Short mmCIF file of C-alpha atoms and ligand atoms in Angstrom, two decimals:
data_model
loop_
_atom_site.label_atom_id
_atom_site.label_comp_id
_atom_site.label_asym_id
_atom_site.label_seq_id
_atom_site.Cartn_x
_atom_site.Cartn_y
_atom_site.Cartn_z
CA MET K 1 76.51 148.26 59.77
CA THR K 2 75.32 146.79 63.07
CA SER K 3 77.28 145.26 65.83
CA GLN K 4 75.56 141.96 64.90
CA ASP K 5 77.25 141.78 61.54
CA GLY K 6 79.93 139.10 61.22
CA PHE K 7 83.62 139.85 60.76
CA GLU K 8 83.69 139.35 57.01
CA THR K 9 80.73 141.66 56.56
CA LEU K 10 82.33 144.36 58.68
CA ALA K 11 85.60 144.04 56.84
CA ILE K 12 83.81 144.82 53.51
CA HIS K 13 81.22 147.33 54.68
CA ALA K 14 82.10 149.09 58.00
CA GLY K 15 82.97 152.78 57.27
CA GLN K 16 82.38 152.07 53.59
CA GLU K 17 78.79 153.14 52.75
CA PRO K 18 78.54 154.07 49.06
CA ASP K 19 79.67 157.63 48.59
CA PRO K 20 76.58 159.95 49.17
CA LEU K 21 77.58 162.33 46.30
CA THR K 22 78.18 159.76 43.46
CA GLY K 23 77.26 156.32 44.80
CA ALA K 24 80.82 155.07 44.28
CA VAL K 25 80.81 151.70 45.98
CA VAL K 26 84.25 152.05 47.53
CA PRO K 27 85.39 155.15 49.42
CA PRO K 28 87.11 157.55 46.97
CA ILE K 29 90.72 158.63 47.55
CA TYR K 30 90.32 162.08 48.86
CA GLN K 31 93.76 163.18 47.66
CA VAL K 32 93.50 166.68 49.14
CA SER K 33 95.22 168.70 51.84
CA THR K 34 92.59 171.25 52.67
CA PHE K 35 88.80 171.71 52.60
CA LYS K 36 86.64 174.76 51.68
CA GLN K 37 84.95 176.26 54.71
CA ASP K 38 81.50 177.65 54.38
CA GLY K 39 82.36 180.90 56.22
CA VAL K 40 85.11 181.00 58.84
CA GLY K 41 84.84 177.75 60.96
CA GLY K 42 81.92 176.42 58.74
CA LEU K 43 83.48 172.93 58.23
CA ARG K 44 81.71 170.41 56.06
CA GLY K 45 81.54 167.02 57.90
CA GLY K 46 84.25 168.13 60.24
CA TYR K 47 86.93 168.27 57.56
CA GLU K 48 89.33 171.16 57.75
CA TYR K 49 92.93 169.99 56.92
CA SER K 50 94.04 166.40 56.12
CA ARG K 51 96.54 166.17 59.06
CA SER K 52 93.53 166.49 61.34
CA ALA K 53 91.08 164.30 59.37
CA ASN K 54 90.59 163.00 55.84
CA PRO K 55 87.54 161.15 54.60
CA THR K 56 89.46 158.20 53.19
CA ARG K 57 91.32 157.81 56.46
CA THR K 58 88.00 158.11 58.37
CA ALA K 59 86.61 155.12 56.38
CA LEU K 60 89.70 153.10 57.28
CA GLU K 61 89.47 154.05 60.96
CA GLN K 62 85.83 153.21 61.17
CA CYS K 63 86.44 149.81 59.65
CA LEU K 64 89.41 149.14 61.98
CA ALA K 65 87.38 150.15 65.00
CA ALA K 66 84.65 147.67 63.99
CA LEU K 67 87.11 144.83 63.36
CA GLU K 68 88.78 145.27 66.72
CA SER K 69 85.44 145.80 68.50
CA GLY K 70 86.76 149.08 69.74
CA ALA K 71 85.25 152.44 70.56
CA SER K 72 87.49 154.05 68.07
CA ALA K 73 90.64 153.55 65.93
CA LEU K 74 93.20 155.86 64.52
CA ALA K 75 95.38 155.21 61.51
CA PHE K 76 99.10 156.27 61.31
CA ALA K 77 101.87 156.50 58.82
CA SER K 78 103.47 153.31 60.14
CA GLY K 79 103.15 150.77 63.04
CA LEU K 80 106.01 152.57 64.89
CA ALA K 81 104.31 155.97 64.44
CA ALA K 82 101.20 154.42 66.07
CA GLU K 83 103.29 153.01 68.95
CA ASP K 84 105.12 156.21 69.50
CA CYS K 85 101.90 158.27 69.53
CA LEU K 86 100.22 155.93 72.03
CA LEU K 87 103.23 155.85 74.33
CA ARG K 88 103.73 159.64 74.32
CA THR K 89 100.09 160.17 74.86
CA VAL K 90 99.73 157.78 77.83
CA CYS K 91 103.19 157.95 79.46
CA SER K 92 105.05 160.92 80.96
CA PRO K 93 108.64 161.19 81.92
CA GLY K 94 109.20 159.17 85.10
CA ASP K 95 106.74 156.37 84.12
CA HIS K 96 107.72 152.72 83.99
CA VAL K 97 106.63 150.17 81.37
CA LEU K 98 106.88 146.34 81.29
CA ILE K 99 107.94 145.15 77.86
CA PRO K 100 108.23 141.65 76.37
CA ASP K 101 111.47 139.70 76.25
CA ASP K 102 110.64 138.77 72.68
CA ALA K 103 109.15 141.39 70.40
CA TYR K 104 109.67 143.23 67.03
CA GLY K 105 113.17 144.74 67.23
CA GLY K 106 111.91 148.16 66.26
CA THR K 107 109.49 148.22 69.16
CA TYR K 108 112.40 147.43 71.55
CA ARG K 109 114.48 150.11 69.89
CA LEU K 110 111.72 152.64 70.42
CA PHE K 111 111.65 151.83 74.19
CA ALA K 112 115.44 151.47 74.64
CA GLN K 113 116.73 154.26 72.41
CA VAL K 114 114.00 156.87 72.15
CA LEU K 115 111.62 156.69 75.14
CA ALA K 116 114.36 155.88 77.67
CA GLY K 117 116.00 159.23 76.69
CA TRP K 118 112.63 160.91 77.24
CA GLY K 119 112.43 159.57 80.78
CA VAL K 120 110.17 156.46 80.30
CA SER K 121 111.99 153.45 81.81
CA HIS K 122 111.23 149.81 81.13
CA THR K 123 111.72 146.26 82.50
CA VAL K 124 111.94 143.34 80.08
CA VAL K 125 109.85 140.29 81.24
CA ALA K 126 108.57 137.17 79.52
CA MET K 127 104.90 137.87 79.04
CA SER K 128 104.22 134.14 78.71
CA ASP K 129 105.38 133.77 82.33
CA PHE K 130 102.47 135.13 84.20
CA ALA K 131 104.09 134.71 87.71
CA ALA K 132 107.11 136.77 86.52
CA VAL K 133 104.82 139.53 85.24
CA ARG K 134 102.91 139.59 88.47
CA ALA K 135 106.21 139.93 90.41
CA GLU K 136 107.26 142.87 88.29
CA LEU K 137 103.92 144.50 88.78
CA ALA K 138 104.37 144.16 92.52
CA ALA K 139 107.93 145.46 92.52
CA ARG K 140 107.18 149.15 91.57
CA PRO K 141 104.41 151.35 90.20
CA VAL K 142 103.87 150.36 86.50
CA LYS K 143 102.13 152.66 84.04
CA MET K 144 101.73 150.21 81.16
CA VAL K 145 102.17 146.53 80.32
CA TRP K 146 103.09 146.14 76.60
CA VAL K 147 102.26 142.74 75.12
CA GLU K 148 102.94 141.24 71.77
CA THR K 149 101.17 137.89 71.09
CA PRO K 150 102.19 135.90 69.10
CA THR K 151 105.56 137.45 69.39
CA ASN K 152 107.96 138.35 66.59
CA PRO K 153 110.03 136.33 65.95
CA LEU K 154 109.58 133.42 68.36
CA LEU K 155 105.81 133.08 68.31
CA ASN K 156 105.45 133.09 72.09
CA ILE K 157 101.91 133.34 73.44
CA ALA K 158 100.79 135.57 76.28
CA ASP K 159 97.47 135.04 78.11
CA ILE K 160 95.77 138.43 77.33
CA ARG K 161 92.84 137.93 79.74
CA ALA K 162 95.02 136.97 82.66
CA LEU K 163 97.58 139.79 81.95
CA ALA K 164 94.76 142.43 81.62
CA GLN K 165 93.35 141.50 85.00
CA ALA K 166 96.76 141.54 86.58
CA ALA K 167 97.71 144.80 84.99
CA HIS K 168 94.45 146.51 85.95
CA ALA K 169 94.59 145.18 89.53
CA ALA K 170 98.12 146.92 89.72
CA GLY K 171 96.76 150.16 88.23
CA ALA K 172 98.51 149.72 84.87
CA MET K 173 97.08 149.85 81.37
CA ILE K 174 97.60 146.97 78.96
CA VAL K 175 98.43 147.31 75.30
CA VAL K 176 98.55 144.39 72.78
CA ASP K 177 100.47 144.50 69.54
CA ASN K 178 98.05 142.36 67.43
CA THR K 179 100.06 142.50 64.19
CA PHE K 180 100.88 138.81 63.92
CA ALA K 181 97.33 137.64 64.65
CA SER K 182 95.25 140.36 62.95
CA PRO K 183 91.80 141.11 64.38
CA TYR K 184 90.37 138.13 62.39
CA LEU K 185 92.28 135.71 64.59
CA GLN K 186 92.29 137.59 67.93
CA GLN K 187 90.49 140.63 69.47
CA PRO K 188 92.46 141.78 72.52
CA LEU K 189 89.95 144.57 73.48
CA LEU K 190 87.28 141.83 74.08
CA LEU K 191 89.83 140.07 76.38
CA GLY K 192 90.33 143.14 78.51
CA ALA K 193 93.14 145.10 76.72
CA ASP K 194 92.86 148.87 76.79
CA ALA K 195 94.51 149.47 73.43
CA VAL K 196 95.61 147.44 70.38
CA VAL K 197 98.34 148.45 68.10
CA HIS K 198 98.94 147.19 64.54
CA SER K 199 101.49 147.45 61.90
CA THR K 200 98.83 147.54 59.09
CA THR K 201 101.77 147.11 56.82
CA LYS K 202 101.40 143.38 57.50
CA TYR K 203 98.18 141.22 57.36
CA LEU K 204 95.68 144.04 57.35
CA GLY K 205 97.18 145.66 54.20
CA GLY K 206 98.12 142.17 53.03
CA HIS K 207 99.83 142.87 49.76
CA SER K 208 103.36 144.21 50.64
CA ASP K 209 102.45 147.54 48.93
CA VAL K 210 101.83 149.95 51.86
CA ILE K 211 103.36 151.05 55.13
CA GLY K 212 100.82 151.91 57.91
CA GLY K 213 99.86 151.61 61.57
CA ALA K 214 96.80 151.78 63.77
CA VAL K 215 95.75 152.06 67.37
CA ALA K 216 92.31 150.81 68.41
CA VAL K 217 90.99 151.62 71.91
CA ALA K 218 88.21 150.61 74.19
CA ASP K 219 87.67 154.06 75.63
CA GLU K 220 86.66 157.11 73.62
CA ALA K 221 88.40 159.60 75.93
CA LEU K 222 91.70 157.88 75.12
CA ALA K 223 90.95 158.11 71.35
CA THR K 224 90.41 161.87 71.75
CA SER K 225 93.81 162.19 73.50
CA LEU K 226 95.50 160.20 70.79
CA ALA K 227 93.87 162.33 68.10
CA PHE K 228 95.30 165.41 69.79
CA THR K 229 98.78 163.95 69.91
CA ARG K 230 98.63 162.67 66.37
CA ASN K 231 97.51 166.08 65.06
CA ALA K 232 100.18 167.76 67.16
CA THR K 233 102.94 165.49 65.93
CA GLY K 234 101.72 164.64 62.51
CA GLY K 235 102.37 160.91 61.89
CA VAL K 236 99.34 160.43 59.59
CA PRO K 237 98.99 158.16 56.62
CA GLY K 238 98.25 159.64 53.15
CA PRO K 239 94.83 159.14 51.58
CA PHE K 240 96.16 156.64 48.99
CA ASP K 241 97.90 154.56 51.71
CA ALA K 242 94.64 154.58 53.75
CA TRP K 243 92.78 153.44 50.66
CA LEU K 244 95.21 150.62 49.85
CA THR K 245 95.00 149.37 53.50
CA LEU K 246 91.18 149.48 53.35
CA ARG K 247 91.22 147.44 50.10
CA GLY K 248 93.51 144.90 51.64
CA ILE K 249 91.20 144.57 54.70
CA LYS K 250 88.26 143.51 52.53
CA THR K 251 89.89 140.09 51.90
CA LEU K 252 91.55 139.74 55.36
CA ALA K 253 89.43 136.80 56.51
CA ALA K 254 89.84 134.79 53.28
CA ARG K 255 93.58 135.38 53.28
CA MET K 256 94.08 134.55 56.88
CA ASP K 257 92.26 131.20 56.58
CA ARG K 258 94.67 130.28 53.80
CA HIS K 259 97.76 131.69 55.64
CA CYS K 260 96.84 129.57 58.70
CA ARG K 261 96.23 126.34 56.73
CA ASN K 262 99.52 126.70 54.81
CA ALA K 263 101.49 127.62 57.92
CA MET K 264 100.25 124.64 59.84
CA ARG K 265 101.38 122.33 57.06
CA VAL K 266 104.77 124.03 56.78
CA ALA K 267 105.27 123.81 60.51
CA GLN K 268 104.37 120.04 60.52
CA MET K 269 106.84 119.41 57.73
CA LEU K 270 109.59 121.34 59.43
CA ALA K 271 108.96 119.53 62.76
CA GLU K 272 109.81 116.22 60.97
CA HIS K 273 112.70 117.55 58.91
CA PRO K 274 116.22 116.08 59.87
CA ALA K 275 117.94 119.49 59.31
CA VAL K 276 115.64 121.36 61.78
CA ALA K 277 116.47 121.67 65.43
CA GLU K 278 113.29 123.39 66.76
CA VAL K 279 110.04 124.76 65.24
CA PHE K 280 108.14 127.68 66.74
CA TYR K 281 104.45 127.63 65.83
CA PRO K 282 101.56 127.94 68.26
CA GLY K 283 99.50 125.55 66.23
CA LEU K 284 101.75 122.61 67.14
CA ALA K 285 100.51 120.73 70.24
CA ALA K 286 104.02 120.76 71.55
CA HIS K 287 104.22 124.57 71.61
CA PRO K 288 104.06 125.79 75.24
CA GLY K 289 101.44 128.41 74.38
CA HIS K 290 99.26 126.01 72.29
CA LYS K 291 96.43 125.85 74.81
CA THR K 292 96.25 129.63 75.47
CA ALA K 293 96.42 130.25 71.72
CA GLN K 294 93.48 127.87 71.17
CA GLU K 295 91.47 129.78 73.76
CA GLN K 296 92.15 133.30 72.58
CA MET K 297 92.77 132.85 68.83
CA ARG K 298 90.51 131.63 66.07
CA ALA K 299 93.50 129.90 64.42
CA PHE K 300 97.20 130.10 64.76
CA GLY K 301 98.43 132.52 62.07
CA GLY K 302 100.82 132.51 59.11
CA MET K 303 104.14 132.98 60.85
CA VAL K 304 106.55 130.07 61.45
CA SER K 305 110.10 130.28 62.88
CA PHE K 306 112.64 127.52 63.16
CA ARG K 307 116.24 126.89 64.10
CA VAL K 308 118.52 124.90 61.83
CA LEU K 309 120.78 122.20 63.31
CA ALA K 310 123.86 123.18 61.47
CA GLY K 311 124.00 126.71 62.90
CA GLU K 312 124.27 130.28 61.60
CA ALA K 313 126.02 129.76 58.32
CA ALA K 314 123.51 127.08 57.38
CA ALA K 315 120.59 129.32 58.34
CA VAL K 316 121.93 132.23 56.25
CA ALA K 317 122.56 129.85 53.23
CA THR K 318 119.06 128.37 53.53
CA CYS K 319 117.60 131.86 53.32
CA GLY K 320 119.48 132.34 50.01
CA ARG K 321 118.40 129.12 48.39
CA THR K 322 114.61 129.39 48.27
CA ARG K 323 112.84 129.94 44.99
CA LEU K 324 109.36 130.93 46.07
CA PHE K 325 110.02 132.32 49.61
CA THR K 326 111.41 135.70 48.76
CA LEU K 327 114.35 136.86 51.05
CA GLY K 328 113.15 140.05 52.65
CA GLU K 329 111.94 141.84 55.76
CA SER K 330 108.31 142.32 56.63
CA LEU K 331 105.52 139.73 56.69
CA GLY K 332 101.83 139.28 56.20
CA GLY K 333 101.59 139.62 52.35
CA VAL K 334 100.02 137.10 50.01
CA GLU K 335 103.59 136.10 48.92
CA SER K 336 105.78 133.94 51.14
CA LEU K 337 108.92 135.60 52.62
CA ILE K 338 111.95 134.20 54.45
CA GLU K 339 114.45 136.05 56.55
CA HIS K 340 117.32 135.73 59.06
CA PRO K 341 116.06 137.76 62.07
CA ALA K 342 119.52 138.10 63.80
CA ARG K 343 120.94 139.87 60.73
CA MET K 344 117.70 141.51 59.45
CA THR K 345 114.57 142.42 61.34
CA HIS K 346 116.11 141.98 64.77
CA ALA K 347 119.59 143.37 64.13
CA SER K 348 118.68 146.28 66.41
CA VAL K 349 118.35 144.00 69.44
CA ALA K 350 121.84 142.47 69.25
CA GLY K 351 123.43 142.56 72.64
CA SER K 352 120.08 143.20 74.40
CA PRO K 353 117.88 140.87 76.41
CA LEU K 354 115.87 140.38 73.23
CA GLU K 355 118.80 139.13 71.07
CA VAL K 356 117.65 136.26 68.82
CA SER K 357 119.59 133.10 68.08
CA ALA K 358 121.77 133.30 64.93
CA ASP K 359 120.50 129.84 63.60
CA LEU K 360 116.89 131.12 63.52
CA ILE K 361 114.94 131.58 60.33
CA ARG K 362 111.57 133.26 60.16
CA LEU K 363 108.93 132.47 57.56
CA SER K 364 105.89 134.52 56.57
CA VAL K 365 103.91 131.72 54.95
CA GLY K 366 101.97 133.15 52.03
CA ILE K 367 98.79 131.88 50.23
CA GLU K 368 100.54 130.17 47.29
CA ASP K 369 99.97 126.40 46.61
CA CYS K 370 101.19 124.83 49.77
CA ASP K 371 102.79 121.83 47.97
CA ASP K 372 105.00 124.29 46.02
CA LEU K 373 105.97 126.05 49.30
CA ILE K 374 106.91 122.71 51.05
CA ASP K 375 108.92 121.55 48.00
CA ASP K 376 110.75 124.91 47.96
CA LEU K 377 111.66 124.68 51.70
CA ARG K 378 112.74 121.06 51.29
CA GLN K 379 115.20 121.80 48.47
CA ALA K 380 116.53 124.80 50.38
CA LEU K 381 117.09 122.78 53.51
C1 LIG A 401 104.83 142.98 65.57
C2 LIG A 401 105.24 144.26 64.89
N1 LIG A 401 104.88 145.45 65.52
C3 LIG A 401 105.19 146.64 64.90
C4 LIG A 401 105.91 146.68 63.77
C5 LIG A 401 106.28 148.15 63.17
O1 LIG A 401 105.49 148.39 62.13
P1 LIG A 401 105.95 149.33 60.90
O2 LIG A 401 107.06 148.61 60.18
O3 LIG A 401 104.66 149.45 60.08
O4 LIG A 401 106.36 150.66 61.48
C6 LIG A 401 106.28 145.52 63.09
C7 LIG A 401 107.09 145.58 61.87
O5 LIG A 401 107.74 144.69 61.45
C8 LIG A 401 105.94 144.33 63.72
O6 LIG A 401 106.37 143.17 63.16
#
């Protein structure tokens, strides 16, 4: 592969040269824990033990690095394992991190209930409010700015380029959780971010059949430190999970195009529906982050959230009435999902600054026939 190759080409070929031994056109699943050494320390291709490295995982990592235009990428057992490894590699007890006021609940729980006890403190700030972030950066030394864009579940947009400049000027590093956009829609490293994290469970895997995570970085030295921590702490994906993720990635571009088209139509329908109070989708011209999203994203993604006029009970009832939108946590698979964030994915932020409104419904719009999806939502509402 060359750096001139387009995204779709890289998704199918980067890290995936036909197997030199057999010519197998997709990387085999190296379901193995250890590798024969040719004499003590005589490793073949650098492989020794699958916690340190495994060829199927290497293929996935090379592909992820290419898709994020990074120097390197590392795969993990889950998105949260990726986040934890990055945070404990970069931060030390006593460091301070700025985190979003709207983010995946599990990310907030990691900061508030795990890293806080470890001595890493945080301030919650709206990353879409650039002036507020600048003020927080000026208020104290900050080690890291953690950004999610679009956010889960409110689809807020942060200006990655502006935040990267401000963070770097203040001596902080900037990390972007790119799970909602996927590298097909947005490449934060090219906008100045130092690291990108993913729950590959979502759009990258794409089929709701595997849990995984990744970190892609601009700087090889950081990748080396991350590899050390990951080997020392052990949060690696198994070979079959790496293989499933890599297989999903091959169709990422085609799936995302369809997710984006369907989500835009769903958002437009909801915006006109009499039972709906407010729609959150960065593709709508009325969304406060629409212009920034247009500048830094190829399209607006497959996630749509909305508030129902009749309140919490109506939101919960709506989630139980859909036929095609399956009631469930997670997102980014080919099948449409519906959920109630306050009681499901974001239950862990109840009572925190990230608490979400109880009349909110979140949709992961899949790639089914969009007329069917719209009919389903209409009858449920
Ligand atoms: C934006 C975002 N980041 C990170 C995660 C955590 O990923 P995982 O569930 O793979 O640990 C999620 C999970 O929903 C997420 O939505």
